[in-house]
Every structure is written in C-alpha cells, then in structure tokens.
C-alpha cells in the first residue's frame, strides 16, 4: 500500500468521521468498530491491500501505544471530581489492586492449564490482558470534569490506575522467563517493582501537578497580560513526569495520571478562592468545594484548557491504532485458543475479579454489574505486549502472545462496542426513576440502610 493510498484512506476516514459526527453519536455502536471494520477490509483478512506486522514493528508500536496511553491517562486524571476523598475513591482503588491481582491470577491459571503456557508467560499474559483501557473506553468514562456519575467515575478512575498497577506483574512474568531480575525469593521485585515504583510514581505525579498549578497561577498574577500555552503545558507535564519516573524506576503511567489529578484538584481549590461568578467564567465545569474567600483575579485553568486538545489527540490515535489492529489480522489468526481466552476473560475473569474487589463496599449491584461487564481491553494491552517483546521475549512465545492479545482486543472492541450504548441507555432510564440517595447524591433516609 503506497503512501498516497495511506493518505487517501486516513484522510477519507477523518473526513467521514468529521462530517458524520451526529450519525456516529446516534449509532448503537462505537466508532472503534467502524475503524476496525475498515482495517479488516483493507488488511489481509479481506482485500489484502496492506499488512501491518506488530512483531516486526514492535519498537514503533511500543512508542505509539505508550504515547497514546499517556495522553489518555492525563485526560482521565483531569476529569476526576473534586475533592478527592476515600469514600469516593475506595471502589476504584480496590478494582485497581484486589481485582487486578485476581484478574492476573485467573488469566495465568487459564494460560497454564488450558493453553499449556509456562508460568512466566501465563503471568505476563495476565498482566497484558488485565488492565482496562483508557483509550477505547471513552463511551463509559467521565464526560467532563463536572460529571458526578459514580459509574463513569469508577470506570475512569480504575482505568487511570490499573495501567500502572499491572506493571509489577509484567515485570514478574518477565522475571520468571529470565528477562528481569527478581532478586532472592522475589525480594527485589517486592521492594523495587511493587513498593518503590508505585509509591514513587504517585509522589512524583502529585508533586509535579501541584507545582505546575501553583507556578501557572503565580505567573499569571505577576504578569496578568502573560498568555500561557496550556496545551504545551499539559504535554510538557506528561513528558517531564513520565521521563523522571522512568529515570528513577517508578511507574510512569501512575505518575502521569496522578499528576493530572493533582493539577486539577489544586486549580479547582485556587478557583474556589475567587468570587463564584468569576470562577465559573474561568471554568464552567467547576465543582465548588468550599466558601469563596477574598476576591482574586480569576484565571483560566491549565487542566480544563489542555483537556480539549488531549481529547482530539485521543480520537486521532484511536483511529490510527485500531486501523492497524485490523490490518494485522489474517483469517487463520482466529484460533480456538484465542477465542476461548477472550470468552474466559469477558465472562469469567472480569466479573469474578470485580465482584471480589467490590465485596464489602456499598456499591449498588446495578453499578457492580455494569462495571463487571465493561472491562474494555485495548491499546494498553498492546503496549505491555510490545514492551515485553522489546525486553527480549523469545520470538515463538512473542508470536503466540501477540495472536492471543490481538484477538482478545479485537473481540473486546466488538463485544463491548456493541453493548455499551444499549446497556447504558437502560441504566440511565432505570436510574432516572431512583430516589436521590440511591443515585449516590445524598444520604439514605432512616430505615433504608
């Protein structure tokens, strides 16, 4: 496929997407299904106009998927409601920890006993397929910073954190395959890959987000006519936080997500010190968190302004990467092993791990059921796979894991993409008839606990 045809194909898809935005909004499926269908048509599955080999281009794919996931994590972080409190964050924290461990364990067991893979490869596959995707799950994620819906918040926050919480298991799998140092009895893995990398990533992200928020506000107050390029500031924060995290062996995905969360939280607290009318003009999605203090000059926020640009990059990245997924599949890629694994992940792993993680919480059962179903697998899984390949995964094992991962991601795009709008539509209609306390908007009346 020549460069001219590539430009024609991608340009045509962009024009179609832009001109039919209202039609896509009303379709019962997500745009990713359309991109996947086009990729399958022009790829080796149907017409064979081009074939993308992820193994041959693993270095390129690692960088592309890494950048896309980072942008999506930043977008997810700045949409987190204000303020952060343990009651609201308890469910997604449990999903990113307890449910992650359960999910990796179940997939590893299936890989070892049903697919005949070695333990290290099974754990690696579990780490690849366990995280929910922040890129392809936009239809079930928080719409904007002022969106207070608990279902969307839980799914968005989980996706923001579990892309980092899966990394220790990637390293564990690589270690068991002899590609990473685990230390005596796994001590180095526990101390460095689990404890240090997680804590340092969160700390770096929070510190950088708070520093940028205060720095931007101070600069605007000292020079009111100074114009800041918020898009560049957002991208710069991503780059600095991620680069610093990698240098000190911290999990950069966690760092970027929490940097965005801290940036948003700090800026909202700053705006709440302004007169309410000026603060609302500066940020229409502002959620008041306290009484207004002495009047100060209301300014635009870096987080809100940068979010629009990041979401456009997300849509473009989604189109390109899903198109490449479709162009990498042959008819014989659809083995029973891959399909059986996908069905096991969707029907067993996700529901069981979610129910285990949310056990003992007060999350409504309707919300638990939807969270248990909407475990979209996508670009994050491809990144972990490419990361493992670039760290020396043997070619034969790499090909097998690639086939399994691509089929799971493809079926996830189709299965979740066709069910998200109908199921959410029923959920909203049902929820509209519930009293406010059942929606999580207030305390229950006496006798309803």
CSV table of C-alpha atoms in Angstrom, one decimal:
chain,number,residue,atom,x,y,z
A,1,UNK,CA,0.0,0.0,0.0
A,2,UNK,CA,1.6,3.2,-1.2
A,3,UNK,CA,2.0,6.4,0.9
A,4,UNK,CA,-0.6,8.1,-1.4
A,5,UNK,CA,-3.2,5.4,-0.6
A,6,UNK,CA,-2.4,5.7,3.1
A,7,UNK,CA,-3.1,9.4,3.0
A,8,UNK,CA,-6.3,8.8,1.0
A,9,UNK,CA,-7.5,6.1,3.4
A,10,UNK,CA,-6.8,8.0,6.6
A,11,UNK,CA,-7.9,11.4,5.2
A,12,UNK,CA,-11.1,9.8,4.0
A,13,UNK,CA,-11.8,8.3,7.4
A,14,UNK,CA,-11.1,11.6,9.1
A,15,UNK,CA,-13.5,13.5,6.7
A,16,UNK,CA,-16.2,10.8,7.2
A,17,UNK,CA,-15.8,11.0,11.0
A,18,UNK,CA,-15.9,14.7,11.0
A,19,UNK,CA,-18.9,15.1,8.6
A,20,UNK,CA,-21.0,12.3,10.3
A,21,UNK,CA,-20.3,13.1,14.0
A,22,UNK,CA,-24.1,13.3,14.7
A,23,UNK,CA,-24.7,10.0,12.9
A,24,UNK,CA,-21.9,8.3,14.9
A,25,UNK,CA,-23.4,9.7,18.1
A,26,UNK,CA,-26.8,8.0,17.3
A,27,UNK,CA,-25.4,4.7,16.1
A,28,UNK,CA,-25.8,1.8,18.5
A,29,UNK,CA,-22.0,1.0,18.2
A,30,UNK,CA,-18.8,2.9,19.0
A,31,UNK,CA,-16.6,4.5,16.3
A,32,UNK,CA,-13.8,2.0,17.1
A,33,UNK,CA,-15.9,-0.8,15.5
A,34,UNK,CA,-16.1,1.2,12.2
A,35,UNK,CA,-12.3,1.7,12.3
A,36,UNK,CA,-11.7,-2.0,13.0
A,37,UNK,CA,-14.0,-2.9,10.2
A,38,UNK,CA,-12.1,-0.8,7.7
A,39,UNK,CA,-8.9,-2.2,8.9
A,40,UNK,CA,-10.2,-5.8,8.4
A,41,UNK,CA,-11.4,-4.9,4.9
A,42,UNK,CA,-8.2,-3.3,3.6
A,43,UNK,CA,-6.0,-5.7,5.6
A,44,UNK,CA,-5.1,-9.3,4.9
A,45,UNK,CA,-8.4,-10.6,6.2
A,46,UNK,CA,-10.3,-9.5,3.1
A,47,UNK,CA,-8.7,-7.5,0.3
A,48,UNK,CA,-5.0,-7.6,1.5
A,49,UNK,CA,-4.1,-4.1,0.4
A,50,UNK,CA,-1.7,-3.9,3.3
A,51,UNK,CA,-0.4,-5.9,6.2
A,52,UNK,CA,0.9,-4.5,9.4
A,53,UNK,CA,3.3,-6.8,11.3
A,54,UNK,CA,3.4,-5.8,15.0
A,55,UNK,CA,6.3,-8.1,15.7
A,56,UNK,CA,8.5,-6.6,13.0
A,57,UNK,CA,7.4,-3.0,14.1
A,58,UNK,CA,7.3,-3.7,17.8
A,59,UNK,CA,9.7,-0.8,18.6
A,60,UNK,CA,7.4,1.7,16.7
A,61,UNK,CA,4.3,0.2,18.2
A,62,UNK,CA,5.7,0.4,21.7
A,63,UNK,CA,6.3,4.2,21.3
A,64,UNK,CA,3.0,4.8,19.6
A,65,UNK,CA,0.9,3.0,22.2
A,66,UNK,CA,3.0,4.4,25.0
A,67,UNK,CA,2.2,8.0,23.9
A,68,UNK,CA,-1.5,7.3,23.3
A,69,UNK,CA,-1.9,5.7,26.8
A,70,UNK,CA,-0.1,8.6,28.4
A,71,UNK,CA,-2.4,11.2,26.8
A,72,UNK,CA,-5.5,9.2,27.7
A,73,UNK,CA,-4.3,8.9,31.4
A,74,UNK,CA,-3.8,12.6,31.5
A,75,UNK,CA,-7.3,13.2,30.1
A,76,UNK,CA,-8.8,10.8,32.7
A,77,UNK,CA,-6.9,12.4,35.5
A,78,UNK,CA,-8.1,16.0,34.8
A,79,UNK,CA,-11.7,14.7,34.7
A,80,UNK,CA,-11.6,13.4,38.3
A,81,UNK,CA,-14.2,15.1,40.5
A,82,UNK,CA,-13.1,17.4,43.2
A,83,UNK,CA,-12.3,16.9,46.1
A,84,UNK,CA,-10.5,13.6,46.4
A,85,UNK,CA,-11.9,11.6,49.3
A,86,UNK,CA,-11.5,8.0,50.3
A,87,UNK,CA,-15.2,7.2,50.3
A,88,UNK,CA,-15.5,8.1,46.6
A,89,UNK,CA,-12.1,6.6,45.6
A,90,UNK,CA,-12.5,3.3,47.6
A,91,UNK,CA,-14.1,1.3,44.8
A,92,UNK,CA,-11.7,2.2,42.0
A,93,UNK,CA,-8.7,1.6,44.4
A,94,UNK,CA,-10.0,-1.8,45.2
A,95,UNK,CA,-10.6,-2.5,41.4
A,96,UNK,CA,-7.0,-1.4,40.6
A,97,UNK,CA,-5.5,-3.6,43.4
A,98,UNK,CA,-7.6,-6.5,44.6
A,99,UNK,CA,-9.3,-7.0,41.3
A,100,UNK,CA,-6.1,-6.7,39.4
A,101,UNK,CA,-4.4,-9.4,41.4
A,102,UNK,CA,-7.5,-11.7,40.9
A,103,UNK,CA,-7.6,-11.0,37.2
A,104,UNK,CA,-3.9,-11.7,36.6
A,105,UNK,CA,-4.2,-14.9,38.7
A,106,UNK,CA,-7.2,-16.2,36.8
A,107,UNK,CA,-5.8,-15.5,33.4
A,108,UNK,CA,-2.4,-17.0,34.4
A,109,UNK,CA,-4.2,-20.2,35.6
A,110,UNK,CA,-6.1,-20.5,32.3
A,111,UNK,CA,-3.0,-19.9,30.3
A,112,UNK,CA,-1.0,-22.5,32.1
A,113,UNK,CA,-3.7,-25.3,32.4
A,114,UNK,CA,-5.8,-24.7,29.3
A,115,UNK,CA,-3.3,-23.2,26.9
A,116,UNK,CA,-0.1,-25.0,28.1
A,117,UNK,CA,2.0,-21.9,28.6
A,118,UNK,CA,4.8,-21.7,31.2
A,119,UNK,CA,4.1,-19.9,34.4
A,120,UNK,CA,6.1,-16.8,33.5
A,121,UNK,CA,4.3,-16.5,30.2
A,122,UNK,CA,0.9,-17.0,31.9
A,123,UNK,CA,1.5,-14.3,34.4
A,124,UNK,CA,2.8,-12.0,31.7
A,125,UNK,CA,-0.3,-12.7,29.6
A,126,UNK,CA,-2.4,-12.0,32.7
A,127,UNK,CA,-0.7,-8.6,33.1
A,128,UNK,CA,-1.2,-7.8,29.5
A,129,UNK,CA,-4.9,-8.5,29.4
A,130,UNK,CA,-6.0,-7.4,32.9
A,131,UNK,CA,-5.9,-3.6,32.7
A,132,UNK,CA,-9.0,-1.9,31.3
A,133,UNK,CA,-8.2,0.6,28.6
A,134,UNK,CA,-8.4,4.4,29.0
A,135,UNK,CA,-8.3,4.9,25.2
A,136,UNK,CA,-11.2,2.7,23.8
A,137,UNK,CA,-13.5,3.1,26.8
A,138,UNK,CA,-14.4,6.7,26.3
A,139,UNK,CA,-18.1,5.9,26.0
A,140,UNK,CA,-18.2,4.6,29.5
A,141,UNK,CA,-15.9,7.2,31.1
A,142,UNK,CA,-16.4,10.5,32.8
A,143,UNK,CA,-17.6,13.0,30.2
A,144,UNK,CA,-16.1,16.2,31.7
A,145,UNK,CA,-14.6,17.4,35.0
A,146,UNK,CA,-18.1,18.3,36.4
A,147,UNK,CA,-19.6,14.8,35.7
A,148,UNK,CA,-20.5,13.3,39.1
A,149,UNK,CA,-21.9,10.0,37.9
A,150,UNK,CA,-20.5,7.2,40.1
A,151,UNK,CA,-20.4,4.5,37.3
A,152,UNK,CA,-18.4,6.7,34.9
A,153,UNK,CA,-16.1,7.9,37.7
A,154,UNK,CA,-15.4,4.3,38.9
A,155,UNK,CA,-14.6,3.1,35.4
A,156,UNK,CA,-12.5,6.1,34.5
A,157,UNK,CA,-10.5,6.1,37.8
A,158,UNK,CA,-9.9,2.4,37.6
A,159,UNK,CA,-8.6,2.7,34.1
A,160,UNK,CA,-6.3,5.5,35.2
A,161,UNK,CA,-4.8,3.5,38.0
A,162,UNK,CA,-4.7,-0.1,36.7
A,163,UNK,CA,-2.4,0.8,33.8
A,164,UNK,CA,0.2,1.3,36.5
A,165,UNK,CA,-0.8,-1.4,38.9
A,166,UNK,CA,-0.4,-4.0,36.1
A,167,UNK,CA,3.3,-3.2,35.6
A,168,UNK,CA,4.6,-5.1,38.6
A,169,UNK,CA,3.0,-8.3,37.1
A,170,UNK,CA,4.6,-7.6,33.7
A,171,UNK,CA,8.0,-7.5,35.4
A,172,UNK,CA,7.1,-10.6,37.5
A,173,UNK,CA,6.3,-12.5,34.3
A,174,UNK,CA,9.4,-11.3,32.6
A,175,UNK,CA,11.4,-12.3,35.6
A,176,UNK,CA,10.1,-15.8,35.7
A,177,UNK,CA,11.1,-16.0,32.0
A,178,UNK,CA,14.6,-14.9,32.9
A,179,UNK,CA,14.3,-11.5,31.3
A,180,UNK,CA,14.2,-9.4,34.5
A,181,UNK,CA,16.0,-9.5,37.9
A,182,UNK,CA,13.6,-10.5,40.7
A,183,UNK,CA,16.1,-10.9,43.5
A,184,UNK,CA,16.4,-13.7,46.1
A,185,UNK,CA,12.9,-15.1,46.7
A,186,UNK,CA,11.5,-12.2,44.7
A,187,UNK,CA,12.6,-9.6,47.3
A,188,UNK,CA,13.9,-7.1,44.7
A,189,UNK,CA,10.6,-7.4,42.9
A,190,UNK,CA,8.6,-6.7,46.0
A,191,UNK,CA,10.8,-3.8,47.2
A,192,UNK,CA,11.5,-2.1,43.9
A,193,UNK,CA,8.8,-3.1,41.3
A,194,UNK,CA,5.9,-3.1,43.7
A,195,UNK,CA,6.5,-0.8,46.7
A,196,UNK,CA,9.1,1.7,45.4
A,197,UNK,CA,7.9,2.1,41.8
A,198,UNK,CA,4.2,2.5,42.9
A,199,UNK,CA,4.9,5.0,45.8
A,200,UNK,CA,7.5,7.0,43.8
A,201,UNK,CA,5.2,7.2,40.8
A,202,UNK,CA,2.3,8.6,42.8
A,203,UNK,CA,4.6,11.0,44.7
A,204,UNK,CA,6.3,12.4,41.6
A,205,UNK,CA,2.9,12.9,39.9
A,206,UNK,CA,1.3,14.7,42.8
A,207,UNK,CA,4.3,16.9,43.4
A,208,UNK,CA,4.6,17.9,39.7
A,209,UNK,CA,0.9,18.5,39.3
A,210,UNK,CA,0.7,20.8,42.4
A,211,UNK,CA,3.9,22.6,41.4
A,212,UNK,CA,2.6,23.4,37.8
A,213,UNK,CA,-0.8,24.6,39.2
A,214,UNK,CA,0.9,27.0,41.6
A,215,UNK,CA,3.5,28.0,39.1
A,216,UNK,CA,1.0,28.8,36.4
A,217,UNK,CA,-1.2,30.8,38.8
A,218,UNK,CA,1.7,32.8,40.2
A,219,UNK,CA,3.0,33.7,36.7
A,220,UNK,CA,-0.5,34.9,35.7
A,221,UNK,CA,-0.8,37.0,38.9
A,222,UNK,CA,2.7,38.6,38.4
A,223,UNK,CA,2.1,39.2,34.7
A,224,UNK,CA,-1.7,39.5,34.1
A,225,UNK,CA,-1.2,40.0,30.3
A,226,UNK,CA,1.0,36.9,30.1
A,227,UNK,CA,-0.5,34.3,27.8
A,228,UNK,CA,0.2,30.7,28.7
A,229,UNK,CA,0.1,27.9,26.1
A,230,UNK,CA,-2.0,25.4,28.1
A,231,UNK,CA,-1.8,22.6,25.5
A,232,UNK,CA,2.0,22.7,25.6
A,233,UNK,CA,1.9,22.9,29.4
A,234,UNK,CA,-0.2,19.8,29.6
A,235,UNK,CA,2.1,17.9,27.1
A,236,UNK,CA,5.1,19.2,29.0
A,237,UNK,CA,3.8,17.9,32.3
A,238,UNK,CA,3.2,14.5,30.7
A,239,UNK,CA,6.8,14.4,29.3
A,240,UNK,CA,8.6,15.6,32.4
A,241,UNK,CA,6.7,13.4,34.8
A,242,UNK,CA,7.0,10.3,32.7
A,243,UNK,CA,10.7,10.9,31.9
A,244,UNK,CA,11.6,11.5,35.5
A,245,UNK,CA,9.6,8.4,36.6
A,246,UNK,CA,11.4,6.1,34.1
A,247,UNK,CA,14.8,7.5,35.3
A,248,UNK,CA,14.1,6.6,38.9
A,249,UNK,CA,12.4,3.2,38.1
A,250,UNK,CA,8.9,4.5,39.1
A,251,UNK,CA,5.7,3.6,37.3
A,252,UNK,CA,5.3,6.5,34.8
A,253,UNK,CA,1.6,5.7,34.0
A,254,UNK,CA,0.6,6.1,37.6
A,255,UNK,CA,2.7,9.3,37.8
A,256,UNK,CA,1.0,10.9,34.8
A,257,UNK,CA,-2.5,10.0,36.0
A,258,UNK,CA,-1.9,11.4,39.5
A,259,UNK,CA,-0.1,14.5,38.1
A,260,UNK,CA,-3.3,15.3,36.1
A,261,UNK,CA,-5.4,14.6,39.2
A,262,UNK,CA,-3.2,16.9,41.4
A,263,UNK,CA,-3.2,19.6,38.8
A,264,UNK,CA,-7.0,19.6,38.5
A,265,UNK,CA,-7.5,19.4,42.3
A,266,UNK,CA,-5.1,22.3,43.0
A,267,UNK,CA,-6.5,24.5,40.3
A,268,UNK,CA,-10.1,24.0,41.5
A,269,UNK,CA,-9.1,24.9,45.0
A,270,UNK,CA,-7.5,28.0,43.7
A,271,UNK,CA,-10.6,29.0,41.7
A,272,UNK,CA,-12.8,28.4,44.7
A,273,UNK,CA,-10.9,31.2,46.4
A,274,UNK,CA,-12.2,33.6,43.7
A,275,UNK,CA,-15.7,35.2,43.6
A,276,UNK,CA,-18.1,32.4,42.4
A,277,UNK,CA,-19.2,34.3,39.2
A,278,UNK,CA,-15.6,34.8,38.1
A,279,UNK,CA,-14.6,31.3,38.9
A,280,UNK,CA,-17.5,29.9,36.9
A,281,UNK,CA,-16.5,32.0,33.9
A,282,UNK,CA,-12.9,30.7,34.2
A,283,UNK,CA,-14.0,27.1,34.4
A,284,UNK,CA,-17.7,26.2,33.6
A,285,UNK,CA,-17.2,22.6,34.9
A,286,UNK,CA,-16.1,23.9,38.3
A,287,UNK,CA,-17.4,22.0,41.3
A,288,UNK,CA,-17.5,24.2,44.4
A,289,UNK,CA,-15.6,22.7,47.3
A,290,UNK,CA,-15.9,25.5,49.9
A,291,UNK,CA,-16.9,29.1,50.5
A,292,UNK,CA,-15.4,31.8,48.4
A,293,UNK,CA,-12.6,33.7,50.1
A,294,UNK,CA,-11.2,37.2,49.4
A,295,UNK,CA,-11.7,38.3,45.7
A,296,UNK,CA,-8.8,37.4,43.5
A,297,UNK,CA,-8.3,37.5,39.7
A,298,UNK,CA,-10.0,34.5,38.2
A,299,UNK,CA,-7.9,32.8,35.6
A,300,UNK,CA,-8.3,30.0,33.1
A,301,UNK,CA,-7.1,26.6,34.3
A,302,UNK,CA,-4.4,24.6,32.6
A,303,UNK,CA,-6.2,21.4,33.1
A,304,UNK,CA,-9.5,22.5,31.5
A,305,UNK,CA,-7.9,24.2,28.6
A,306,UNK,CA,-5.5,21.3,27.9
A,307,UNK,CA,-8.2,18.7,28.1
A,308,UNK,CA,-9.8,19.7,24.8
A,309,UNK,CA,-6.6,19.3,22.9
A,310,UNK,CA,-5.8,15.9,24.5
A,311,UNK,CA,-9.2,14.5,23.6
A,312,UNK,CA,-8.7,15.4,20.0
A,313,UNK,CA,-5.4,13.6,20.1
A,314,UNK,CA,-7.1,10.6,21.7
A,315,UNK,CA,-9.7,10.4,18.8
A,316,UNK,CA,-7.0,10.6,16.1
A,317,UNK,CA,-4.8,8.0,17.9
A,318,UNK,CA,-7.8,5.7,18.4
A,319,UNK,CA,-8.5,5.8,14.6
A,320,UNK,CA,-4.9,5.0,13.6
A,321,UNK,CA,-4.2,2.3,16.1
A,322,UNK,CA,-7.5,0.4,15.7
A,323,UNK,CA,-7.0,0.6,11.9
A,324,UNK,CA,-3.6,-1.1,12.4
A,325,UNK,CA,-5.1,-3.8,14.6
A,326,UNK,CA,-7.5,-4.7,11.8
A,327,UNK,CA,-4.6,-4.6,9.3
A,328,UNK,CA,-2.6,-7.1,11.3
A,329,UNK,CA,-5.1,-10.0,11.4
A,330,UNK,CA,-5.3,-12.9,9.0
A,331,UNK,CA,-8.2,-15.3,8.8
A,332,UNK,CA,-6.1,-18.0,10.5
A,333,UNK,CA,-5.4,-15.7,13.4
A,334,UNK,CA,-8.8,-16.8,14.8
A,335,UNK,CA,-7.7,-19.9,16.6
A,336,UNK,CA,-9.9,-21.6,19.2
A,337,UNK,CA,-7.3,-20.9,21.8
A,338,UNK,CA,-7.5,-17.2,21.3
A,339,UNK,CA,-11.3,-17.1,21.1
A,340,UNK,CA,-11.6,-19.3,24.2
A,341,UNK,CA,-9.3,-17.0,26.1
A,342,UNK,CA,-11.3,-13.9,25.1
A,343,UNK,CA,-14.6,-15.5,26.3
A,344,UNK,CA,-12.9,-16.6,29.5
A,345,UNK,CA,-11.7,-13.0,30.1
A,346,UNK,CA,-15.1,-11.4,29.4
A,347,UNK,CA,-17.4,-13.9,31.0
A,348,UNK,CA,-15.3,-15.2,34.0
A,349,UNK,CA,-12.3,-13.1,34.8
A,350,UNK,CA,-13.8,-9.6,34.7
A,351,UNK,CA,-17.0,-10.4,36.6
A,352,UNK,CA,-15.2,-12.6,39.3
A,353,UNK,CA,-12.4,-10.1,39.8
A,354,UNK,CA,-14.8,-7.1,40.1
A,355,UNK,CA,-17.1,-8.9,42.5
A,356,UNK,CA,-14.1,-9.9,44.6
A,357,UNK,CA,-12.7,-6.3,44.6
A,358,UNK,CA,-16.0,-4.7,45.4
A,359,UNK,CA,-17.0,-7.2,48.1
A,360,UNK,CA,-18.0,-5.4,51.3
A,361,UNK,CA,-18.5,-2.0,49.6
A,362,UNK,CA,-21.8,-0.2,49.3
A,363,UNK,CA,-21.6,0.0,45.5
A,364,UNK,CA,-25.1,-0.6,44.1
A,365,UNK,CA,-25.5,-4.0,42.5
A,366,UNK,CA,-26.6,-2.5,39.2
A,367,UNK,CA,-23.3,-0.5,39.1
A,368,UNK,CA,-21.3,-3.5,40.0
A,369,UNK,CA,-22.9,-5.5,37.2
A,370,UNK,CA,-22.0,-2.8,34.6
A,371,UNK,CA,-18.5,-2.4,35.9
A,372,UNK,CA,-18.1,-6.2,35.8
A,373,UNK,CA,-19.1,-6.1,32.1
A,374,UNK,CA,-17.3,-3.0,30.8
A,375,UNK,CA,-13.8,-4.2,31.2
A,376,UNK,CA,-12.6,-3.0,27.8
A,377,UNK,CA,-9.2,-4.3,26.6
A,378,UNK,CA,-7.3,-2.2,24.1
A,379,UNK,CA,-4.3,0.0,23.5
A,380,UNK,CA,-2.8,-0.5,26.9
A,381,UNK,CA,-2.7,-4.3,26.4
A,382,UNK,CA,-0.8,-3.7,23.1
A,383,UNK,CA,1.7,-1.5,24.9
A,384,UNK,CA,2.5,-4.1,27.5
A,385,UNK,CA,2.9,-6.7,24.8
A,386,UNK,CA,5.3,-4.5,22.8
A,387,UNK,CA,7.2,-3.7,26.0
A,388,UNK,CA,7.7,-7.4,26.7
A,389,UNK,CA,8.9,-8.0,23.1
A,390,UNK,CA,11.4,-5.2,23.3
A,391,UNK,CA,12.7,-6.7,26.6
A,392,UNK,CA,13.8,-9.9,24.9
A,393,UNK,CA,10.7,-12.1,24.7
A,394,UNK,CA,11.6,-15.1,22.5
A,395,UNK,CA,10.1,-14.9,19.0
A,396,UNK,CA,8.0,-18.0,19.2
A,397,UNK,CA,6.4,-17.0,22.5
A,398,UNK,CA,6.0,-13.4,21.3
A,399,UNK,CA,4.1,-14.6,18.2
A,400,UNK,CA,1.8,-16.7,20.4
A,401,UNK,CA,1.1,-14.0,22.9
A,402,UNK,CA,0.6,-11.5,20.1
A,403,UNK,CA,-2.0,-13.7,18.4
A,404,UNK,CA,-3.9,-14.2,21.7
A,405,UNK,CA,-3.7,-10.5,22.6
A,406,UNK,CA,-4.8,-9.2,19.2
A,407,UNK,CA,-7.9,-11.5,19.2
A,408,UNK,CA,-8.9,-10.5,22.7
A,409,UNK,CA,-8.6,-6.8,21.9
A,410,UNK,CA,-10.5,-7.2,18.6
A,411,UNK,CA,-13.3,-9.1,20.3
A,412,UNK,CA,-13.4,-6.6,23.1
A,413,UNK,CA,-13.8,-3.8,20.6
A,414,UNK,CA,-16.7,-5.6,19.0
A,415,UNK,CA,-18.4,-7.1,22.1
A,416,UNK,CA,-18.1,-4.1,24.3
A,417,UNK,CA,-18.6,-1.6,21.5
A,418,UNK,CA,-21.9,-3.1,20.5
A,419,UNK,CA,-23.2,-3.4,24.1
A,420,UNK,CA,-22.1,-0.2,25.7
A,421,UNK,CA,-24.8,2.1,24.3
A,422,UNK,CA,-27.8,-0.2,24.8
A,423,UNK,CA,-26.8,-1.2,28.3
A,424,UNK,CA,-26.0,2.3,29.4
A,425,UNK,CA,-29.3,3.5,27.9
A,426,UNK,CA,-31.2,1.1,30.1
A,427,UNK,CA,-29.1,2.0,33.1
A,428,UNK,CA,-29.8,5.7,32.7
A,429,UNK,CA,-33.6,5.1,32.2
A,430,UNK,CA,-33.7,2.9,35.3
A,431,UNK,CA,-31.5,5.3,37.3
A,432,UNK,CA,-33.7,8.3,36.4
A,433,UNK,CA,-36.6,6.8,38.4
A,434,UNK,CA,-34.5,6.2,41.5
A,435,UNK,CA,-34.5,8.5,44.6
A,436,UNK,CA,-31.5,10.8,45.0
A,437,UNK,CA,-30.0,8.7,47.8
A,438,UNK,CA,-30.0,5.6,45.6
A,439,UNK,CA,-28.1,7.6,43.0
A,440,UNK,CA,-25.3,8.4,45.4
A,441,UNK,CA,-26.4,12.1,45.6
A,442,UNK,CA,-27.2,12.1,49.3
A,443,UNK,CA,-27.6,10.0,52.5
A,444,UNK,CA,-30.3,7.4,52.7
A,445,UNK,CA,-33.4,8.1,54.8
A,446,UNK,CA,-33.7,6.4,58.2
A,447,UNK,CA,-34.6,2.7,57.8
A,448,UNK,CA,-33.1,2.4,54.2
A,449,UNK,CA,-29.6,1.4,55.1
